[in-house]
Short mmCIF file of C-alpha atoms and ligand atoms in Angstrom, two decimals:
data_model
loop_
_atom_site.label_atom_id
_atom_site.label_comp_id
_atom_site.label_asym_id
_atom_site.label_seq_id
_atom_site.Cartn_x
_atom_site.Cartn_y
_atom_site.Cartn_z
CA MET A 1 1.14 2.61 35.24
CA SER A 2 0.24 -1.08 35.00
CA ALA A 3 -2.95 -0.57 37.04
CA ARG A 4 -5.19 -1.25 34.03
CA TYR A 5 -3.58 -4.59 33.25
CA GLN A 6 -4.68 -7.71 35.08
CA PHE A 7 -1.78 -10.19 35.15
CA SER A 8 -2.82 -13.79 34.62
CA GLY A 9 -1.49 -17.28 33.82
CA THR A 10 -0.06 -20.24 35.64
CA THR A 11 2.76 -21.15 33.26
CA ALA A 12 5.62 -19.00 31.93
CA VAL A 13 4.12 -19.22 28.42
CA GLU A 14 0.70 -18.01 29.62
CA ILE A 15 2.14 -15.20 31.71
CA SER A 16 4.37 -13.93 28.90
CA ALA A 17 1.57 -14.22 26.31
CA GLY A 18 -0.71 -12.23 28.64
CA ILE A 19 1.90 -9.48 29.09
CA GLU A 20 2.54 -9.35 25.34
CA SER A 21 -1.17 -8.94 24.65
CA GLY A 22 -1.34 -6.24 27.36
CA ILE A 23 1.41 -4.35 25.51
CA ARG A 24 -0.35 -4.87 22.17
CA THR A 25 -3.67 -3.50 23.37
CA GLY A 26 -2.08 -0.60 25.25
CA ALA A 27 -3.20 -1.81 28.71
CA LEU A 28 0.51 -1.97 29.54
CA SER A 29 1.99 1.21 28.16
CA PRO A 30 5.60 1.75 27.07
CA GLY A 31 7.74 2.34 30.14
CA ALA A 32 5.15 0.76 32.49
CA ALA A 33 6.69 -0.88 35.57
CA LEU A 34 6.04 -4.59 36.06
CA PRO A 35 5.69 -6.06 39.52
CA PRO A 36 8.79 -7.63 41.09
CA VAL A 37 9.12 -11.34 40.28
CA ARG A 38 8.32 -12.51 43.81
CA ALA A 39 5.29 -10.27 44.20
CA LEU A 40 3.74 -11.38 40.92
CA ALA A 41 4.53 -15.03 41.67
CA ALA A 42 2.72 -14.72 45.02
CA ASP A 43 -0.27 -13.01 43.34
CA LEU A 44 -0.57 -15.69 40.68
CA GLY A 45 0.19 -18.60 43.02
CA VAL A 46 3.17 -19.79 40.95
CA SER A 47 6.86 -20.16 41.71
CA PRO A 48 9.18 -17.15 41.25
CA ALA A 49 11.10 -19.22 38.66
CA THR A 50 7.99 -19.34 36.46
CA VAL A 51 7.58 -15.55 36.47
CA ALA A 52 11.34 -15.09 36.00
CA ARG A 53 11.18 -17.33 32.89
CA ALA A 54 8.26 -15.31 31.48
CA TYR A 55 10.12 -12.02 32.03
CA GLN A 56 13.30 -13.45 30.56
CA GLU A 57 11.57 -14.59 27.37
CA LEU A 58 10.04 -11.14 26.88
CA ARG A 59 13.38 -9.48 27.62
CA GLN A 60 15.13 -11.62 25.01
CA ARG A 61 12.53 -10.57 22.44
CA GLY A 62 13.00 -6.91 23.34
CA LEU A 63 9.57 -6.30 24.89
CA LEU A 64 10.83 -5.76 28.43
CA VAL A 65 13.92 -4.19 29.89
CA THR A 66 15.41 -4.69 33.33
CA ALA A 67 17.25 -1.65 34.61
CA GLY A 68 18.83 -2.39 37.98
CA ARG A 69 17.00 -0.74 40.85
CA HIS A 70 14.33 0.55 38.43
CA GLY A 71 13.10 -3.03 38.09
CA THR A 72 11.49 -4.52 35.00
CA ARG A 73 9.60 -2.27 32.59
CA VAL A 74 7.99 -2.37 29.18
CA ARG A 75 10.53 -1.05 26.63
CA PRO A 76 9.76 2.46 25.41
CA ARG A 77 9.10 1.06 21.92
CA PRO A 78 8.55 -2.68 22.20
CA PRO A 79 8.70 -4.64 18.92
CA VAL A 80 5.03 -5.58 18.86
CA ALA A 81 2.43 -3.69 16.83
CA ALA A 82 0.46 -1.49 19.19
CA ARG A 83 -1.83 1.46 18.76
CA ARG A 84 0.52 4.26 17.74
CA SER A 85 -0.97 6.51 20.39
CA ALA A 86 0.22 4.07 23.04
CA LEU A 87 3.79 4.34 21.80
CA ARG A 88 4.17 8.10 21.84
CA PRO A 89 1.77 10.28 23.80
CA PRO A 90 0.82 13.31 21.69
CA PRO A 91 2.18 16.66 22.87
CA LEU A 92 -0.32 18.90 24.67
CA PRO A 93 -2.58 20.87 22.33
CA GLY A 94 -0.83 24.06 21.26
CA ALA A 95 2.63 22.80 22.31
CA ARG A 96 5.52 23.15 19.85
CA ASP A 97 6.73 19.64 19.12
CA LEU A 98 10.54 19.43 19.06
CA SER A 99 10.60 15.78 20.10
CA ARG A 100 10.45 13.88 16.83
CA GLY A 101 13.89 13.89 15.23
CA GLU A 102 12.35 14.35 11.78
CA PRO A 103 13.57 16.57 8.96
CA ASP A 104 11.33 19.55 8.19
CA ARG A 105 8.92 18.39 5.48
CA ARG A 106 8.97 21.83 3.90
CA LEU A 107 12.71 21.44 3.26
CA LEU A 108 12.47 18.08 1.49
CA PRO A 109 12.65 18.16 -2.30
CA PRO A 110 9.20 17.70 -3.88
CA LEU A 111 8.84 14.23 -5.40
CA GLY A 112 5.89 15.12 -7.67
CA PRO A 113 7.77 16.24 -10.79
CA HIS A 114 10.09 13.22 -10.72
CA LEU A 115 7.24 10.80 -10.05
CA ALA A 116 5.38 12.31 -13.01
CA ALA A 117 8.44 11.94 -15.22
CA LEU A 118 8.81 8.31 -14.13
CA ALA A 119 5.13 7.66 -14.81
CA ALA A 120 5.57 8.96 -18.35
CA ASP A 121 8.56 6.71 -18.90
CA THR A 122 7.75 3.43 -17.25
CA GLY A 123 9.01 1.08 -19.96
CA PRO A 124 8.37 -2.65 -19.59
CA SER A 125 7.68 -3.69 -16.01
CA VAL A 126 10.51 -5.36 -14.15
CA SER A 127 9.96 -9.05 -13.43
CA TYR A 128 11.30 -11.40 -10.76
CA SER A 129 14.05 -12.62 -13.04
CA ASP A 130 15.52 -9.24 -14.00
CA ALA A 131 15.03 -7.29 -10.75
CA GLY A 132 17.87 -6.28 -8.44
CA VAL A 133 20.19 -3.35 -7.99
CA LEU A 134 19.92 -0.99 -10.99
CA PRO A 135 23.41 -0.75 -12.50
CA GLU A 136 22.89 2.97 -13.26
CA LEU A 137 22.04 3.64 -9.60
CA ALA A 138 25.03 1.61 -8.41
CA GLU A 139 27.35 3.58 -10.67
CA VAL A 140 26.20 6.98 -9.40
CA ALA A 141 26.18 5.75 -5.77
CA ARG A 142 29.77 4.54 -6.08
CA ALA A 143 30.92 7.85 -7.56
CA ARG A 144 29.25 9.76 -4.71
CA LEU A 145 30.84 7.52 -2.06
CA ASP A 146 34.21 7.60 -3.80
CA ALA A 147 34.14 11.41 -3.68
CA ASP A 148 33.80 11.12 0.12
CA GLY A 149 36.72 8.68 0.48
CA VAL A 150 34.65 5.53 1.10
CA PRO A 151 36.65 2.66 -0.41
CA ALA A 152 35.10 0.94 -3.37
CA GLY A 153 33.60 -2.32 -2.32
CA GLU A 154 30.72 -4.52 -3.23
CA LEU A 155 27.37 -2.71 -3.26
CA THR A 156 23.75 -3.53 -2.59
CA ILE A 157 20.57 -1.59 -1.79
CA THR A 158 18.47 -1.96 1.36
CA GLY A 159 15.14 -0.55 2.50
CA GLY A 160 16.81 2.21 4.53
CA ALA A 161 19.75 2.33 6.93
CA LEU A 162 17.98 0.51 9.75
CA ASP A 163 16.91 -2.29 7.42
CA GLY A 164 20.55 -2.59 6.35
CA ILE A 165 21.74 -2.71 9.97
CA GLU A 166 19.15 -5.37 10.79
CA ARG A 167 20.24 -7.49 7.84
CA LEU A 168 23.92 -7.08 8.73
CA LEU A 169 23.44 -7.98 12.39
CA GLY A 170 21.13 -10.86 11.47
CA ALA A 171 23.65 -12.29 9.02
CA HIS A 172 26.70 -12.08 11.32
CA LEU A 173 25.46 -12.43 14.90
CA ARG A 174 23.31 -14.80 16.92
CA PRO A 175 20.94 -14.01 19.81
CA GLY A 176 22.97 -13.41 22.95
CA ASP A 177 25.93 -11.91 21.04
CA ALA A 178 27.15 -8.48 22.11
CA VAL A 179 27.00 -5.37 19.92
CA ALA A 180 28.86 -2.16 20.71
CA VAL A 181 26.55 0.81 20.25
CA GLU A 182 26.99 4.50 20.95
CA ASP A 183 25.76 5.67 24.35
CA PRO A 184 23.77 7.85 24.04
CA GLY A 185 22.68 6.42 20.72
CA TRP A 186 19.80 6.15 18.30
CA ALA A 187 16.70 4.82 20.09
CA ASN A 188 15.56 2.75 17.08
CA LEU A 189 18.90 0.96 17.01
CA LEU A 190 18.68 0.17 20.72
CA ASP A 191 15.17 -1.19 20.13
CA LEU A 192 16.36 -3.25 17.16
CA VAL A 193 19.29 -4.71 19.12
CA ALA A 194 16.86 -5.71 21.88
CA ALA A 195 14.38 -7.19 19.40
CA LEU A 196 17.13 -9.32 17.83
CA GLY A 197 18.00 -10.71 21.25
CA LEU A 198 21.48 -9.11 21.11
CA ARG A 199 23.28 -7.55 24.06
CA PRO A 200 24.13 -3.85 23.72
CA ILE A 201 27.44 -2.65 25.12
CA GLY A 202 27.38 1.13 25.42
CA VAL A 203 30.33 3.10 24.04
CA PRO A 204 30.54 6.68 25.38
CA VAL A 205 30.39 9.40 22.72
CA ASP A 206 31.79 12.92 22.65
CA ASP A 207 31.47 15.56 19.93
CA ASP A 208 34.15 13.70 17.87
CA GLY A 209 32.30 10.37 17.84
CA PRO A 210 32.69 7.12 19.79
CA MET A 211 35.49 7.39 22.36
CA VAL A 212 38.50 5.19 21.71
CA ALA A 213 38.73 3.83 25.26
CA GLY A 214 35.03 2.93 25.15
CA VAL A 215 35.43 1.03 21.89
CA ALA A 216 38.50 -0.77 23.31
CA ALA A 217 36.49 -1.73 26.41
CA ALA A 218 33.60 -3.00 24.27
CA LEU A 219 36.01 -5.12 22.22
CA ALA A 220 37.55 -6.49 25.40
CA ALA A 221 34.04 -7.33 26.64
CA GLY A 222 33.47 -9.46 23.54
CA ALA A 223 31.53 -7.20 21.15
CA ARG A 224 31.06 -8.97 17.81
CA ALA A 225 29.87 -5.86 15.99
CA LEU A 226 30.33 -2.10 16.34
CA VAL A 227 27.85 0.45 14.98
CA VAL A 228 29.22 3.95 14.42
CA THR A 229 27.23 6.97 13.23
CA SER A 230 29.52 8.92 10.90
CA ARG A 231 27.82 12.32 11.22
CA ALA A 232 24.71 13.86 12.79
CA GLN A 233 24.84 11.26 15.53
CA ASN A 234 21.42 10.83 17.04
CA PRO A 235 20.88 12.25 19.66
CA THR A 236 24.11 14.24 20.25
CA GLY A 237 24.98 15.53 16.75
CA ALA A 238 28.52 14.14 17.07
CA ALA A 239 30.53 13.68 13.87
CA VAL A 240 33.58 11.42 13.63
CA SER A 241 36.56 13.80 13.33
CA ALA A 242 39.73 13.12 11.33
CA GLU A 243 41.76 12.47 14.52
CA ARG A 244 39.12 10.18 16.02
CA ALA A 245 38.82 8.26 12.75
CA GLU A 246 42.58 7.76 12.69
CA ALA A 247 42.67 6.54 16.29
CA LEU A 248 39.72 4.20 15.77
CA ARG A 249 41.19 2.82 12.56
CA ALA A 250 44.43 2.07 14.43
CA LEU A 251 42.49 0.30 17.19
CA LEU A 252 40.40 -1.74 14.78
CA ALA A 253 43.14 -2.42 12.22
CA GLY A 254 43.02 -5.92 10.84
CA ARG A 255 40.44 -7.27 13.30
CA ARG A 256 38.87 -10.34 11.82
CA ASP A 257 36.35 -11.01 14.58
CA LEU A 258 34.41 -7.75 14.47
CA LEU A 259 31.77 -6.52 12.04
CA LEU A 260 32.14 -2.75 11.63
CA ILE A 261 28.95 -0.96 10.55
CA GLU A 262 28.97 2.75 9.69
CA ASP A 263 25.72 4.65 9.41
CA ASP A 264 26.00 7.83 7.32
CA HIS A 265 22.31 8.67 7.55
CA ALA A 266 22.80 12.43 7.29
CA ALA A 267 24.60 11.99 3.96
CA GLU A 268 24.28 15.09 1.76
CA LEU A 269 22.70 17.02 4.66
CA ALA A 270 25.83 16.91 6.78
CA ARG A 271 27.84 20.12 6.64
CA VAL A 272 30.94 18.44 8.08
CA PRO A 273 33.32 16.23 6.09
CA LEU A 274 33.07 12.46 6.25
CA HIS A 275 35.95 10.56 7.90
CA PRO A 276 35.11 6.95 7.20
CA LEU A 277 36.44 3.93 9.08
CA ALA A 278 35.39 1.65 6.22
CA GLY A 279 37.89 -1.04 5.41
CA ALA A 280 39.68 -0.92 8.79
CA THR A 281 38.38 -4.40 9.66
CA ALA A 282 38.03 -7.48 7.48
CA SER A 283 34.22 -7.39 7.83
CA TRP A 284 32.79 -3.96 7.23
CA ALA A 285 29.75 -2.20 5.84
CA PHE A 286 29.06 1.45 5.16
CA LEU A 287 25.44 2.58 4.82
CA ARG A 288 24.21 5.80 3.29
CA SER A 289 20.50 6.49 3.60
CA VAL A 290 18.44 8.85 1.45
CA SER A 291 15.90 9.45 4.26
CA LYS A 292 17.19 12.68 5.75
CA PRO A 293 18.12 14.70 2.64
CA PHE A 294 15.49 13.36 0.22
CA GLY A 295 12.66 12.03 2.44
CA PRO A 296 12.16 9.22 4.98
CA ASP A 297 9.36 7.68 2.91
CA LEU A 298 11.77 6.71 0.13
CA ARG A 299 13.02 3.81 2.28
CA LEU A 300 16.31 3.31 0.50
CA ALA A 301 19.95 3.11 1.54
CA VAL A 302 23.12 2.16 -0.30
CA LEU A 303 25.27 -0.47 1.43
CA VAL A 304 28.90 -1.03 0.45
CA GLY A 305 31.30 -3.37 2.17
CA ASP A 306 33.65 -6.31 1.80
CA GLU A 307 32.60 -9.07 -0.52
CA THR A 308 31.40 -11.58 2.09
CA THR A 309 29.46 -9.04 4.14
CA VAL A 310 27.61 -7.62 1.14
CA ALA A 311 26.99 -11.08 -0.34
CA ARG A 312 25.36 -12.20 2.90
CA VAL A 313 22.98 -9.22 2.93
CA ALA A 314 22.22 -9.42 -0.80
CA GLY A 315 21.74 -13.19 -0.68
CA ARG A 316 19.45 -13.08 2.34
CA THR A 317 17.41 -10.30 0.72
CA ARG A 318 17.04 -12.36 -2.42
CA VAL A 319 15.46 -15.28 -0.58
CA GLY A 320 13.18 -12.95 1.42
CA ALA A 321 11.86 -9.56 0.31
CA GLY A 322 13.67 -10.07 -3.03
CA TRP A 323 14.87 -6.55 -3.87
CA VAL A 324 14.18 -2.88 -3.24
CA SER A 325 11.64 -1.78 -5.85
CA THR A 326 13.31 -0.54 -9.02
CA VAL A 327 10.59 2.13 -9.17
CA LEU A 328 12.08 3.57 -5.97
CA GLN A 329 15.61 3.10 -7.24
CA ARG A 330 14.78 5.03 -10.42
CA LEU A 331 13.17 7.79 -8.36
CA VAL A 332 16.31 8.14 -6.21
CA LEU A 333 18.50 8.17 -9.30
CA ALA A 334 16.35 10.95 -10.77
CA LEU A 335 16.66 12.97 -7.53
CA TRP A 336 20.43 12.49 -7.43
CA SER A 337 20.71 13.62 -11.05
CA ASP A 338 18.73 16.87 -10.72
CA PRO A 339 20.82 19.99 -9.96
CA ALA A 340 17.68 21.77 -8.65
CA VAL A 341 17.29 19.01 -6.02
CA ASP A 342 20.99 19.35 -5.11
CA GLU A 343 20.39 23.02 -4.49
CA LEU A 344 17.33 22.34 -2.28
CA VAL A 345 19.32 19.83 -0.20
CA ARG A 346 22.19 22.30 0.12
CA ARG A 347 19.79 24.97 1.36
CA ALA A 348 18.14 22.55 3.80
CA ALA A 349 21.55 21.63 5.23
CA GLN A 350 22.41 25.29 5.64
CA SER A 351 19.08 26.02 7.29
CA TYR A 352 19.47 23.16 9.83
CA GLU A 353 22.96 24.36 10.61
CA GLN A 354 21.73 27.91 11.26
CA ARG A 355 18.94 26.69 13.57
CA ARG A 356 21.28 24.36 15.47
CA ASP A 357 24.03 26.94 15.86
CA GLY A 358 21.43 29.56 16.81
CA LEU A 359 20.16 27.40 19.65
CA LEU A 360 23.66 26.41 20.83
CA THR A 361 24.75 30.05 20.89
CA THR A 362 21.63 31.21 22.74
CA LEU A 363 22.03 28.40 25.27
CA ALA A 364 25.69 29.39 25.74
CA GLU A 365 24.48 32.90 26.62
CA HIS A 366 22.57 31.22 29.47
CA GLY A 367 25.81 29.50 30.51
CA LEU A 368 24.69 26.13 29.14
CA ARG A 369 26.90 23.85 27.09
CA ALA A 370 24.77 21.74 24.80
CA HIS A 371 25.90 19.45 21.96
CA GLY A 372 25.09 19.51 18.26
CA ARG A 373 28.06 19.54 15.92
CA SER A 374 25.95 18.35 12.98
CA GLY A 375 22.44 17.23 12.08
CA ILE A 376 19.01 18.25 13.30
CA ASN A 377 19.22 17.63 17.06
CA VAL A 378 20.68 19.38 20.08
CA TRP A 379 21.48 17.35 23.21
CA LEU A 380 21.27 19.26 26.47
CA PRO A 381 22.45 17.62 29.72
CA VAL A 382 19.97 18.16 32.58
CA PRO A 383 20.05 16.98 36.18
CA ASP A 384 16.64 15.27 36.02
CA GLU A 385 14.93 14.33 32.75
CA THR A 386 11.43 13.87 34.08
CA SER A 387 11.28 17.26 35.72
CA ALA A 388 12.98 18.90 32.71
CA VAL A 389 10.50 17.39 30.23
CA THR A 390 7.60 18.36 32.48
CA ALA A 391 8.84 21.93 32.98
CA LEU A 392 9.31 22.31 29.23
CA ARG A 393 5.86 20.87 28.56
CA ASP A 394 4.35 23.40 30.94
CA ALA A 395 6.18 26.13 29.02
CA GLY A 396 4.66 24.83 25.74
CA TRP A 397 7.57 22.78 24.33
CA ALA A 398 7.66 19.02 23.73
CA VAL A 399 11.19 17.55 23.76
CA ALA A 400 12.39 13.94 23.91
CA PRO A 401 13.59 12.55 27.24
CA GLY A 402 17.17 11.31 27.02
CA ALA A 403 16.19 7.98 28.58
CA LEU A 404 15.10 6.78 25.13
CA TYR A 405 18.70 7.04 23.93
CA ARG A 406 20.80 6.18 26.96
CA ILE A 407 22.30 3.05 28.46
CA ALA A 408 24.66 4.48 31.12
CA ALA A 409 25.12 8.01 29.76
CA ALA A 410 24.11 10.97 31.92
CA PRO A 411 20.57 12.45 31.78
CA ALA A 412 19.74 14.94 29.05
CA VAL A 413 16.96 16.00 26.71
CA ARG A 414 16.98 15.94 22.91
CA VAL A 415 15.66 18.97 21.09
CA THR A 416 14.97 18.63 17.35
CA VAL A 417 15.73 21.95 15.69
CA SER A 418 14.55 21.13 12.17
CA SER A 419 11.44 23.30 12.37
CA LEU A 420 12.65 25.90 14.85
CA HIS A 421 12.15 29.59 13.95
CA ALA A 422 14.69 32.28 14.77
CA ASP A 423 11.88 34.06 16.70
CA ASP A 424 11.55 31.02 18.99
CA LEU A 425 15.17 30.94 20.10
CA ALA A 426 15.00 33.32 23.05
CA SER A 427 11.91 31.78 24.67
CA LEU A 428 13.03 28.19 23.99
CA ALA A 429 16.52 28.81 25.39
CA ALA A 430 15.02 30.45 28.48
CA ALA A 431 12.72 27.44 29.02
CA LEU A 432 15.62 25.02 28.49
CA ALA A 433 17.80 27.01 30.88
CA HIS A 434 15.07 26.80 33.50
CA ALA A 435 14.71 23.05 32.87
CA ALA A 436 18.47 22.51 33.12
CA ASN A 437 18.84 24.62 36.28
CA PRO A 438 15.62 23.95 38.15
CA THR A 439 14.75 26.06 41.16
CA PRO A 440 15.49 23.91 44.23
CA PRO A 441 12.40 22.83 46.17
CA PRO A 442 11.57 24.98 49.20
CA GLY A 443 12.84 23.80 52.57
CA PHE A 444 16.15 23.21 54.26
CA PRO A 445 19.04 22.15 52.06
CA THR A 446 20.11 18.59 52.83
C1 LIG B 501 21.30 7.45 13.44
C2 LIG B 501 20.26 7.26 12.39
N1 LIG B 501 20.48 6.37 11.42
C3 LIG B 501 19.60 6.21 10.42
C4 LIG B 501 18.41 6.94 10.37
C5 LIG B 501 17.48 6.80 9.21
O1 LIG B 501 17.43 5.52 8.80
P1 LIG B 501 16.54 5.01 7.62
O2 LIG B 501 17.40 5.03 6.40
O3 LIG B 501 16.22 3.64 8.07
O4 LIG B 501 15.35 5.91 7.47
C6 LIG B 501 18.13 7.82 11.38
C7 LIG B 501 16.86 8.56 11.40
O5 LIG B 501 16.50 9.21 12.34
C8 LIG B 501 19.07 7.98 12.42
O6 LIG B 501 18.87 8.86 13.41
#
C-alpha cells in the first residue's frame, strides 16, 4: 500500500515530516503498512533509533498506530487534513452504502421554517461582551435532562458531543494519561484519544453497556477518565441498563481520581430509557448532542457536570473559540419548542427501531445473533472482516469493517440501518449470512 510513497530523511524530524506529508497528500493511505524500523533504517542509512523516534512521534500525535504483529500502520483516520477521498474510499458504483453511521436525512426535521422565523426576528446582534449560553436554552435543556433523571449540575454548551469530550479530556488529562473507552467503541473517539496523545484502555461492552469487570480492570490499570455511551452505542447499539448502571455506580462511587464522561448522543432518538451514571464520581460530565435527532450540521451539545468540570470547559472555551453561536442556540431552542418537530423525531426513532429490529429478526432466521439494542447500527460478528466486507461489496452492499472500532474486541462488521428498506431485508440478510459463514476454501481441511 505504501508503494507510491518514497521514504526520505536522515533525521527523525525529517523522516516524520516526510511521512506526515505523505499522509496529507494521500501517497500514504489510511491503513497503509509502514516498513519495519530496521528495514527503513537500512534503506535510509540511519540508525534504527532514528526511525523509531520518528514513528514514536507520529504515534503520539495519532497519525500512526502499532498493532503487535501487524506492525506499524497509518491510522484509519489520521488527524491531518487529507483529501477526503483518501480517508474513505467511495463504495462501488451502484452499491448500497450502509457504512456511514449517519441518520437518514429524509427523517431529520426541516430547518427551513425555523431559520426563516429566526431571520425575521433577529433583534440586535450579539456582541463579544454579551455572548454565552442563552439562559432560555439552558432552562429548557435542564428541564429535559431532569425529566430523564440526570442530576442538575452546572451547564455549558459545546460544538457537539465530540467537541465536549475533547474539551473535557484536554482540561483533565495530559498526553500519556490513560482513558478507558468502550471496545468496540466509536471510531472518532478512538481517533481523538490518539490525536490527544492519550492511551486508550479498552473496556469490553455487551448489550447492557460497558462490562463491570472491564471497567474495574481499566481503573486498576490507571485510567484517569472513562467514556460511556448511554444509549445507541456506536457500533454495537448497546444501552446502559438499569442493573448495569447500578453496578457501575457502585464501582465508581466516590472516586475522586476519575473523570466520568457520559455521551448521550442518541438523545430523543433513543427508544430505551436513560440510566445515567452522572454524579457517581466527584468529577463528571454528561453530554447530550442534538446531532442525531435534529441534524449533525447543528454542531451543538449540552454539557452538564460538577462545578469544577464545567467551569474548566466553559473557561477554556471562553479564551479560545469564545462561545457556540447564539444563532445556533436559538435555532435549537426553536426546534425543541415545536411540537411538530417532536412528532417528526418520534417517528424517526420508531422508523430506525423497525429497521433495526427487522434486520436482527431476519438475521436470527439465518441463525445469526447480531447486536443492536438501540440506535441506527447493527453489529454482526464475523470470522474475518476483510473477506466479509469484500463478499458484501461483491453482493452490492458497503458496510464498515469492525477494525475501525475495535481495540481487542472480536472481528465484526457494522451495518447502518438508517436508510434500509423493508424490501432489502431478505437480500441483505442473505448476503450478511454468507459473509458471516463463508464457504471454506477448496482443498483438504487442516
Ligand atoms: C457515540 C457517538 N457520540 C457522539 C456522536 C455525535 O457527536 P456530535 O455531537 O459531535 O455530532 C456520534 C455520532 O455518530 C456517536 O456515534
